[in-house]
C-alpha atoms as a PDB file:
ATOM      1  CA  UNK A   1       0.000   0.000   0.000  1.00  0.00           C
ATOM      2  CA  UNK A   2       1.438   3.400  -0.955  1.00  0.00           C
ATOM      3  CA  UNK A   3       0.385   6.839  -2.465  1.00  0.00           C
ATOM      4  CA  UNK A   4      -2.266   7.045   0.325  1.00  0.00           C
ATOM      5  CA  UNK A   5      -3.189  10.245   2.769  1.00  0.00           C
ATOM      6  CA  UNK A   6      -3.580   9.100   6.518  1.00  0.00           C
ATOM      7  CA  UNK A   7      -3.659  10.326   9.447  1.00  0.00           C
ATOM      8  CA  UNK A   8      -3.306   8.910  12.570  1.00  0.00           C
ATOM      9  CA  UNK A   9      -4.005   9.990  16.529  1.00  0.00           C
ATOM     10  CA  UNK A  10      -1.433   9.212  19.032  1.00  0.00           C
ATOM     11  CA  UNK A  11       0.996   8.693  16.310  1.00  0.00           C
ATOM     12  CA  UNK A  12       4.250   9.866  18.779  1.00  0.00           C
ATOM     13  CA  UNK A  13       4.456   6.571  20.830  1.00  0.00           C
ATOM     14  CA  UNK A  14       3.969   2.888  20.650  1.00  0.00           C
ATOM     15  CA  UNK A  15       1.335   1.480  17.952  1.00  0.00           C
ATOM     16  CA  UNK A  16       0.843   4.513  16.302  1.00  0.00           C
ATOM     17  CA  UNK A  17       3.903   5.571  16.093  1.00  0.00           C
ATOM     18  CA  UNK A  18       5.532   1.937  14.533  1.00  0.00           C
ATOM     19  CA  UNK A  19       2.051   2.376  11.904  1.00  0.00           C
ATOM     20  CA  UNK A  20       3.336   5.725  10.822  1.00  0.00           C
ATOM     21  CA  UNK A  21       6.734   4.945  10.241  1.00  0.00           C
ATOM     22  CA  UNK A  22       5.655   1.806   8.467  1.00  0.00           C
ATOM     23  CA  UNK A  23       3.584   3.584   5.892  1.00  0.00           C
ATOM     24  CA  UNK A  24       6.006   6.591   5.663  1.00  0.00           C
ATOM     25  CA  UNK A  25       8.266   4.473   4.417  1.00  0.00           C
ATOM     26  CA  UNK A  26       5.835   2.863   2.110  1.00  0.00           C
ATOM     27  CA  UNK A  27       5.280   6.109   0.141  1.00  0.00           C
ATOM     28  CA  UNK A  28       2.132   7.276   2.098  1.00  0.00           C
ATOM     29  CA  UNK A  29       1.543  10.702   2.703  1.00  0.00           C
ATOM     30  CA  UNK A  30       1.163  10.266   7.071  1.00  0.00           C
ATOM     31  CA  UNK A  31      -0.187  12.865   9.245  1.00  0.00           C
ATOM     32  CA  UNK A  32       0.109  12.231  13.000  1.00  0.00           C
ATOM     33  CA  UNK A  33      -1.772  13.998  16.281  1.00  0.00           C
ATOM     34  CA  UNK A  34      -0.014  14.453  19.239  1.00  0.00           C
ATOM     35  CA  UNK A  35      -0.221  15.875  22.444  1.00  0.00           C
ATOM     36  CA  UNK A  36       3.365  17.284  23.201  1.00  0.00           C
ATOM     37  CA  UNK A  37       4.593  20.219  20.553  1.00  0.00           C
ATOM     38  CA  UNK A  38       8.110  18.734  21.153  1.00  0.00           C
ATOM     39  CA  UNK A  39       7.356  14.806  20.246  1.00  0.00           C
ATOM     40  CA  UNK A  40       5.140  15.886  17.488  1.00  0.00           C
ATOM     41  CA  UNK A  41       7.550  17.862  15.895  1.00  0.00           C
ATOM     42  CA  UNK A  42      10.681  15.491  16.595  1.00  0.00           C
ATOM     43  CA  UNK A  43       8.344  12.462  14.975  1.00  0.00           C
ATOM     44  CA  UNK A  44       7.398  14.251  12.183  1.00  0.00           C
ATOM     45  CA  UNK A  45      11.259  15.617  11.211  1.00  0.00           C
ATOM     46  CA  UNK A  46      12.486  11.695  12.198  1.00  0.00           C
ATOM     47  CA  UNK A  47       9.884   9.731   9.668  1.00  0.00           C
ATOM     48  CA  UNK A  48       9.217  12.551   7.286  1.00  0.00           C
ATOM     49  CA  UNK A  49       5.427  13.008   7.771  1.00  0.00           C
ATOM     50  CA  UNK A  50       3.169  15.799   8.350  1.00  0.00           C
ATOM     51  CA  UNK A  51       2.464  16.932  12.565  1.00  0.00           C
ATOM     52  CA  UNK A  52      -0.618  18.454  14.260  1.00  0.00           C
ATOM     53  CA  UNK A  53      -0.891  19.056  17.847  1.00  0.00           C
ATOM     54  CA  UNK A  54      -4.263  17.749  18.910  1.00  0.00           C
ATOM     55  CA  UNK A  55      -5.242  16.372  22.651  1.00  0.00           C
ATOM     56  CA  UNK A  56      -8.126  13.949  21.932  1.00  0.00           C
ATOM     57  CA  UNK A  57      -9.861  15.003  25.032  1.00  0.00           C
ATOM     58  CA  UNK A  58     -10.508  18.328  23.873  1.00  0.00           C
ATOM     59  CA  UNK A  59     -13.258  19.103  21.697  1.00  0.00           C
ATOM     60  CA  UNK A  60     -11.537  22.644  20.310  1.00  0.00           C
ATOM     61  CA  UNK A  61      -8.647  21.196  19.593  1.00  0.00           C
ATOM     62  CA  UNK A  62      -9.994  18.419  17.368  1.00  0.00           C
ATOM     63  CA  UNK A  63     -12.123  20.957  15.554  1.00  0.00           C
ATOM     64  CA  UNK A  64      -8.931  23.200  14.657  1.00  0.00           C
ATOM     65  CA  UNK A  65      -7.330  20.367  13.509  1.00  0.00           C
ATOM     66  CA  UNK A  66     -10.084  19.657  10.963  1.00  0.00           C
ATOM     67  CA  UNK A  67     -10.147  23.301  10.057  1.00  0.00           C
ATOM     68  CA  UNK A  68      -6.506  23.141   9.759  1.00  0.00           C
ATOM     69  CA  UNK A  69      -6.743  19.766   7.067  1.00  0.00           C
ATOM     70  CA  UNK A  70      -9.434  21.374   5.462  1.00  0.00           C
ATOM     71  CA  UNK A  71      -7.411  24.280   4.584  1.00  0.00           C
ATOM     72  CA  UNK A  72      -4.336  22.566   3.681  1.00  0.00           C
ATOM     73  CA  UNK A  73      -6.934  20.603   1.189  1.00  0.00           C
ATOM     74  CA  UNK A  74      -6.025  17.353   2.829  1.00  0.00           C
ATOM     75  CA  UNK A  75      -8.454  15.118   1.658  1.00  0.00           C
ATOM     76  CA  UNK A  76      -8.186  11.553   3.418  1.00  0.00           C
ATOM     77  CA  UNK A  77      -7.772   7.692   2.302  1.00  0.00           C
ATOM     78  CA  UNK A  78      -7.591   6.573   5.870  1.00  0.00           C
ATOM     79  CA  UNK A  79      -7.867   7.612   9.089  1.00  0.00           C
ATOM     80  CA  UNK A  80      -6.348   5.915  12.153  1.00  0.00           C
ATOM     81  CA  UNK A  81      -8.423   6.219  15.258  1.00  0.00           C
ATOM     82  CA  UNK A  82      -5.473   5.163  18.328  1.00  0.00           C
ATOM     83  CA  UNK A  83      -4.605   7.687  20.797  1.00  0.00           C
ATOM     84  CA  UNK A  84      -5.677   6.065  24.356  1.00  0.00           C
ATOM     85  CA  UNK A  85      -5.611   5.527  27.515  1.00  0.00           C
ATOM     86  CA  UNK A  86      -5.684   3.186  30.572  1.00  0.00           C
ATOM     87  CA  UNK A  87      -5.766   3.807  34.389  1.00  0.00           C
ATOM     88  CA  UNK A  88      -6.003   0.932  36.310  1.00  0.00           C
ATOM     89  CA  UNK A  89      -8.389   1.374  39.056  1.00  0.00           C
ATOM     90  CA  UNK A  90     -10.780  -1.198  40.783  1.00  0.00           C
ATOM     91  CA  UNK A  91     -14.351  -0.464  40.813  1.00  0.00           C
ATOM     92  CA  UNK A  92     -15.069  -0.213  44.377  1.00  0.00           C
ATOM     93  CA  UNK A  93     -12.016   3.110  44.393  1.00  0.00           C
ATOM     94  CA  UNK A  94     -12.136   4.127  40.993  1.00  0.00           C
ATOM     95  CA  UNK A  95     -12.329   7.987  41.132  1.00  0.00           C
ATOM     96  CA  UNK A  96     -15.083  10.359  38.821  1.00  0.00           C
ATOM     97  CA  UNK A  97     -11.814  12.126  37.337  1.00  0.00           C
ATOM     98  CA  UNK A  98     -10.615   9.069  35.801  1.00  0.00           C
ATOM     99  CA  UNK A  99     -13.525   7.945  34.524  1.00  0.00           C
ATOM    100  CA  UNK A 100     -14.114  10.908  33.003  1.00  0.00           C
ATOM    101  CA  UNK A 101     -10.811  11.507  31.610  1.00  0.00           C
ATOM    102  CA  UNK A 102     -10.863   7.576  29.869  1.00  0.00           C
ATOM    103  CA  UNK A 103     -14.107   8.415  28.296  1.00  0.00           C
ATOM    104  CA  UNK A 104     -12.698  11.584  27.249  1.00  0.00           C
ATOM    105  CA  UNK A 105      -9.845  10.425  25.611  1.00  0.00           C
ATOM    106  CA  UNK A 106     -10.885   6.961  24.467  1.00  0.00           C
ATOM    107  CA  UNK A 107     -14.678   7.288  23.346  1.00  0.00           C
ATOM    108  CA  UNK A 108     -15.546  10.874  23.125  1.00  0.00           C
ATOM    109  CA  UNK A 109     -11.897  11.709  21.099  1.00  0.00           C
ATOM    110  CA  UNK A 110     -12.521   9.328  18.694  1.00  0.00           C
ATOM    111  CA  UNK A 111     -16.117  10.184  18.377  1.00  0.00           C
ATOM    112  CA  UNK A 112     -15.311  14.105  17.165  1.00  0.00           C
ATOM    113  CA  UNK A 113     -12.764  13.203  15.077  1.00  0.00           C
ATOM    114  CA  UNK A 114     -14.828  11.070  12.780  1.00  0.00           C
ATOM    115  CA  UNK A 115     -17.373  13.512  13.660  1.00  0.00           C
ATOM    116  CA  UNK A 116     -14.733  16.237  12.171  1.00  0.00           C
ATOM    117  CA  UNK A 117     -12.994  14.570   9.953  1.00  0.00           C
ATOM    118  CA  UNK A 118     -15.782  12.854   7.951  1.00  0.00           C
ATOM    119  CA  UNK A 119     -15.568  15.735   5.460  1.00  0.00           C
ATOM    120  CA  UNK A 120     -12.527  15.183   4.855  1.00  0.00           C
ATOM    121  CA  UNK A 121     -12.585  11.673   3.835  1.00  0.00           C
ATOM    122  CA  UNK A 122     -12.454  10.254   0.689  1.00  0.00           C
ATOM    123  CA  UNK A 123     -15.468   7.832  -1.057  1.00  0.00           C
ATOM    124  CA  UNK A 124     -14.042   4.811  -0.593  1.00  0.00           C
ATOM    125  CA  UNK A 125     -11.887   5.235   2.765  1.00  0.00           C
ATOM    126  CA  UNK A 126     -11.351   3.269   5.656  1.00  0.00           C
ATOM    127  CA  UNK A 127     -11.242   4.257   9.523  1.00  0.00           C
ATOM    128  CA  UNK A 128      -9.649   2.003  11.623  1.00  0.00           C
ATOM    129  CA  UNK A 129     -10.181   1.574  15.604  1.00  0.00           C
ATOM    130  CA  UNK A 130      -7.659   0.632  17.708  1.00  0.00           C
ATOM    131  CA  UNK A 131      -9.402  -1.191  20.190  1.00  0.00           C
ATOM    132  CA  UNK A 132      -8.487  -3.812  23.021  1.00  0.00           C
ATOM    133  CA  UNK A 133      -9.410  -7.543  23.820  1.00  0.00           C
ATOM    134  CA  UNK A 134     -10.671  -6.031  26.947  1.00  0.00           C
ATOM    135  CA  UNK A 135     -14.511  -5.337  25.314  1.00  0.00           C
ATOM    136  CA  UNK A 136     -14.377  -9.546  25.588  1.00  0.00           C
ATOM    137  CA  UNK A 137     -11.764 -10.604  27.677  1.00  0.00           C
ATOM    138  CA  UNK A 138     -12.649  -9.344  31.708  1.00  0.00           C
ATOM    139  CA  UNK A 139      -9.337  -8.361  33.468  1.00  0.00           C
ATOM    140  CA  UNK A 140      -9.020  -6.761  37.182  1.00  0.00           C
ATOM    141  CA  UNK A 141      -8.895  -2.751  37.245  1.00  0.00           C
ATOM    142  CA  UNK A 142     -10.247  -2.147  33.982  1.00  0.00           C
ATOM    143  CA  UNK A 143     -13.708  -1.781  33.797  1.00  0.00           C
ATOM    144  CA  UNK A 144     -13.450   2.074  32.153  1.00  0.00           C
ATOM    145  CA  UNK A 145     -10.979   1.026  30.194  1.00  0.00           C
ATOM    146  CA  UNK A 146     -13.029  -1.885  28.770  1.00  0.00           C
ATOM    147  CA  UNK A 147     -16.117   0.498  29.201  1.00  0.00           C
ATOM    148  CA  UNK A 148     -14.162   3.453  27.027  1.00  0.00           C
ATOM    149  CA  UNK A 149     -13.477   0.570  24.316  1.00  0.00           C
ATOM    150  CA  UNK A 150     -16.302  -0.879  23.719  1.00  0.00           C
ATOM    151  CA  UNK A 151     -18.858   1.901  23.750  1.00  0.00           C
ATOM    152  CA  UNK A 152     -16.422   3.319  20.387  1.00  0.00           C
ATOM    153  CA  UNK A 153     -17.053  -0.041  19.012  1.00  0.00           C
ATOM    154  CA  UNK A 154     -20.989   0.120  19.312  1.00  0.00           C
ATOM    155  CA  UNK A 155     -20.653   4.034  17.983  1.00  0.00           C
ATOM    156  CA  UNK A 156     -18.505   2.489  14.870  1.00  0.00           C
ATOM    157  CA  UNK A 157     -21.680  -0.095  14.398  1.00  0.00           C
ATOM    158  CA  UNK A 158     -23.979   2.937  13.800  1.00  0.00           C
ATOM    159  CA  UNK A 159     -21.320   5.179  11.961  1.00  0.00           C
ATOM    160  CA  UNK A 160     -20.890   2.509   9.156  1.00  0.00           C
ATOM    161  CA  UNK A 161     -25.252   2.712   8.716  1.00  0.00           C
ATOM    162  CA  UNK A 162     -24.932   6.600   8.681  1.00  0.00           C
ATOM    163  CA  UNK A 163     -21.936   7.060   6.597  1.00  0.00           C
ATOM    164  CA  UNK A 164     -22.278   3.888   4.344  1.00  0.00           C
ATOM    165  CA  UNK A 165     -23.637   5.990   1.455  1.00  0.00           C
ATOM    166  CA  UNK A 166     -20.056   7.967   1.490  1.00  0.00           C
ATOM    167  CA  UNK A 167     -18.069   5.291   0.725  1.00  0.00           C
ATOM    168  CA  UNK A 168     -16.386   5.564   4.371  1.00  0.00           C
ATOM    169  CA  UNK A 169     -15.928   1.982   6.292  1.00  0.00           C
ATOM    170  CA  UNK A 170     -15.286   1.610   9.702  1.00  0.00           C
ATOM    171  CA  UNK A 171     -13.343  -1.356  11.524  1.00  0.00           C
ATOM    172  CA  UNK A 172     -11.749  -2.438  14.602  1.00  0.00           C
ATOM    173  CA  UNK A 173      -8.077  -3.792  15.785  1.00  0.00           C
ATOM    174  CA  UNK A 174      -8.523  -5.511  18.920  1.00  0.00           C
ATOM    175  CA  UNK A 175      -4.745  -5.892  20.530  1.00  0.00           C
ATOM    176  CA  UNK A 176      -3.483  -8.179  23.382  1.00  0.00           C
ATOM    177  CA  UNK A 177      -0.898  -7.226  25.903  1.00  0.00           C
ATOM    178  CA  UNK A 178       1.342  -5.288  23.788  1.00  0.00           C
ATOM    179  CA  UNK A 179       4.612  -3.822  25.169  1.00  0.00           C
ATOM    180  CA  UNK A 180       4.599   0.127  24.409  1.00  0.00           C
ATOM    181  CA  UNK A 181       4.671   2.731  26.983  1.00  0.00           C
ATOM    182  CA  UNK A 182       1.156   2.408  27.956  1.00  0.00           C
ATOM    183  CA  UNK A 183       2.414   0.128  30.532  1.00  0.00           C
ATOM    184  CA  UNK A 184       4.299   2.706  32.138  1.00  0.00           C
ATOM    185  CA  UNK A 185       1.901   5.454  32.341  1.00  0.00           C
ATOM    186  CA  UNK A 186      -0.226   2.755  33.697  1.00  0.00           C
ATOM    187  CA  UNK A 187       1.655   3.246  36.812  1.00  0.00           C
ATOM    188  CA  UNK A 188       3.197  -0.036  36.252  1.00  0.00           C
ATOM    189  CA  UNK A 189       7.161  -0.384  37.505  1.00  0.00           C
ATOM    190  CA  UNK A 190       9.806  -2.051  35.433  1.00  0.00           C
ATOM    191  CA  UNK A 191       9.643  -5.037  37.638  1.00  0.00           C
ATOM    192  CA  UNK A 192       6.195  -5.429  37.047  1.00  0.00           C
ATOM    193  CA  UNK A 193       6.319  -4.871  33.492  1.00  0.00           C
ATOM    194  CA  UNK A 194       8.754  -7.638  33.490  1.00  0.00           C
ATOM    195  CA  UNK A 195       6.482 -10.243  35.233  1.00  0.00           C
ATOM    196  CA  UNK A 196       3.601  -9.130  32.760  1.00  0.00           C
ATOM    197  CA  UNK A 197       5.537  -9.404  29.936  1.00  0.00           C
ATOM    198  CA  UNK A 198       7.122 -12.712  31.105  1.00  0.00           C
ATOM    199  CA  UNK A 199       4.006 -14.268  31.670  1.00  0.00           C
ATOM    200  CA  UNK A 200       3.015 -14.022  28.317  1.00  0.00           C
ATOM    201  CA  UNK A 201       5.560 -17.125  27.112  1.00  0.00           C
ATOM    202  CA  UNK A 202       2.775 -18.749  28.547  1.00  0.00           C
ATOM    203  CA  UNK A 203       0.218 -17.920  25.012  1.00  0.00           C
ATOM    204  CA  UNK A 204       0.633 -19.536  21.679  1.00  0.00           C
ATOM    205  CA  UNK A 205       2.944 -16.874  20.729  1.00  0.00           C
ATOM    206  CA  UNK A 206       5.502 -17.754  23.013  1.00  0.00           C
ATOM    207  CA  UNK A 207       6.279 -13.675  23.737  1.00  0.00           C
ATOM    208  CA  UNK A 208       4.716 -10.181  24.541  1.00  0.00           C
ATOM    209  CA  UNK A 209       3.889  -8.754  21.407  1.00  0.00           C
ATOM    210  CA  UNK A 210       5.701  -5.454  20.078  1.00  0.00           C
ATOM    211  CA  UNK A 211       4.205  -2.508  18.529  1.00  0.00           C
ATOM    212  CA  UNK A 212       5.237  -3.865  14.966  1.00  0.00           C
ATOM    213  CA  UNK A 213       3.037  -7.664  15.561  1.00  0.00           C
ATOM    214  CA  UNK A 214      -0.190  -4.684  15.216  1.00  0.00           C
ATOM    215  CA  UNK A 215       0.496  -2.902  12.612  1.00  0.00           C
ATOM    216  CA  UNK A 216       0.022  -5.596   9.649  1.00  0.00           C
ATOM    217  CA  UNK A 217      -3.407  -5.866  10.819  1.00  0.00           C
ATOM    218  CA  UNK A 218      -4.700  -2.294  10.423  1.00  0.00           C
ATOM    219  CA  UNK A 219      -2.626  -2.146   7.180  1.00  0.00           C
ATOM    220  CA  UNK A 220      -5.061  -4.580   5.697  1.00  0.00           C
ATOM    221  CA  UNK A 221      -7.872  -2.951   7.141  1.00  0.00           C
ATOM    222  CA  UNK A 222      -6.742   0.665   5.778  1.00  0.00           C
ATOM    223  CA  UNK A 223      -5.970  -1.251   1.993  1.00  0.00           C
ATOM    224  CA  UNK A 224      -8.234  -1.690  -0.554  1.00  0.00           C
ATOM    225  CA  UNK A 225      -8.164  -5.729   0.372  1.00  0.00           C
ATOM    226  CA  UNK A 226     -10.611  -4.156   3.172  1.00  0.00           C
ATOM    227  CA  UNK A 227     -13.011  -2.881   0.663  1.00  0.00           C
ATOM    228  CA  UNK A 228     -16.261  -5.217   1.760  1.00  0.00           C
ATOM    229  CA  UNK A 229     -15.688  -5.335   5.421  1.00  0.00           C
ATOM    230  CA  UNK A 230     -17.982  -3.233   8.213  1.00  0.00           C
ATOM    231  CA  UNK A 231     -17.644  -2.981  11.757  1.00  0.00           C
ATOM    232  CA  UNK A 232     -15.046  -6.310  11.332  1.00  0.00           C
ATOM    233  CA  UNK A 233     -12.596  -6.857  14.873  1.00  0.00           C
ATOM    234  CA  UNK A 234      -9.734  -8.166  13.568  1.00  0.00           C
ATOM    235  CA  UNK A 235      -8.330  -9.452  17.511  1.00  0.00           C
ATOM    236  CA  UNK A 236      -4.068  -9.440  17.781  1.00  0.00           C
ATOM    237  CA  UNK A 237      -3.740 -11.311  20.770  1.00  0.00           C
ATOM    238  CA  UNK A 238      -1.246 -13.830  20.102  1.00  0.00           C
ATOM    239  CA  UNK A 239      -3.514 -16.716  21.104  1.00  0.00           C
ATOM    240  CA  UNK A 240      -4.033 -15.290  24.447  1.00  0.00           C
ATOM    241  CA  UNK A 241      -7.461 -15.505  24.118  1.00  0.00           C
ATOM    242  CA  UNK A 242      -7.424 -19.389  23.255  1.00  0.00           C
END
């Protein structure tokens, strides 16, 4: 896949950020959002692609950015829906700011950027999810997370009825325990990290998965090999969920 325009949230770490040097160096055209001036800007100048600052939990933001597309007469092939968030918290001492902030960031962000951005999408083009095996799989402390996840995923279900006549498709990338830095600002220490990611020998894969096991995935789902497929979860898990 090449010659394409996408752009992708939370493109300065992790998932996004292995996806956008992937298809820079395909020959896409790869816009990135970010929340840090700095990392935008040192992304963009490292993989040659295009930078926006853009917080996904604020509303404003999101609209400038589409103003700022629009006047740059950026018109898009795909659009990669991934900047996230997780704080682990157990139900019973959860706080309201953290629920409020994972909605923010993972439902509502991706909500008014397709709500933005739909303009500027191209008849056919493909938006792709990053979700989590969490909408499925229960796990301790992460019942907003999970929450945050699949509440997108039901939006998506609706978005493909309302936008079908447009040409635009929407899908989903379900990942396993990945190792980025999403650990980390978990809360999570290195030695804990280590046990996490050691555990995972355990799955059919033998390892924790990378940033780079993802990406093939939502490649396919942004190609034209994608053309047929609606509200599709494609789960990355390496047979942990077996």
């Amino acid at each position: 896949m090449n010659g394409k325009t996408i752009l992708i949230t939370g493109g300065t770490a992790g998932i996004g950020l292995a996806l956008a040097e992937k298809l820079a160096a395909d020959g896409n055209h790869v816009i990135i959002t970010g929340r840090d001036q700095h990392k935008v800007n040192q992304v963009s100048a490292a993989i040659g692609c295009s930078g926006f600052v853009a917080d996904s939990a604020d509303g404003a933001a999101l609209k400038q950015l589409a103003a700022a597309l629009q006047k740059d007469n950026i018109q898009l092939d795909g659009l990669v829906l991934n900047a996230g968030v997780f704080y682990p918290q157990a139900i019973a001492t959860s706080s309201e700011e953290d629920f409020d902030q994972t909605i923010a960031i993972n439902t509502k962000g991706p909500f008014i950027t397709l709500q933005q951005l739909q303009p500027l999408l191209k008849n056919p083009s493909s938006v792709v999810f990053v979700s989590s095996i969490v909408v499925t799989k229960a796990f301790p402390q992460a019942a907003v997370y999970a929450a945050s996840k699949a509440a997108f995923e039901a939006i998506a279900r609706v978005a493909n009825l309302e936008f079908s006549d447009l040409g635009i498709r929407i899908n989903s990338v379900r990942p396993g325990v990945t190792a980025t830095a999403i650990q980390g600002k978990a809360g999570m220490d290195a030695e804990q990290q280590d046990a996490l990611f050691e555990s995972m020998k355990d799955t059919v894969l033998g390892r924790v998965m990378t940033a780079q096991d993802q990406i093939g995935a939502i490649e396919f789902l942004l190609s034209d090999q994608s053309l047929a497929m609606r509200s599709a979860v494609l789960e990355v898990d390496g047979g942990y969920l077996l």
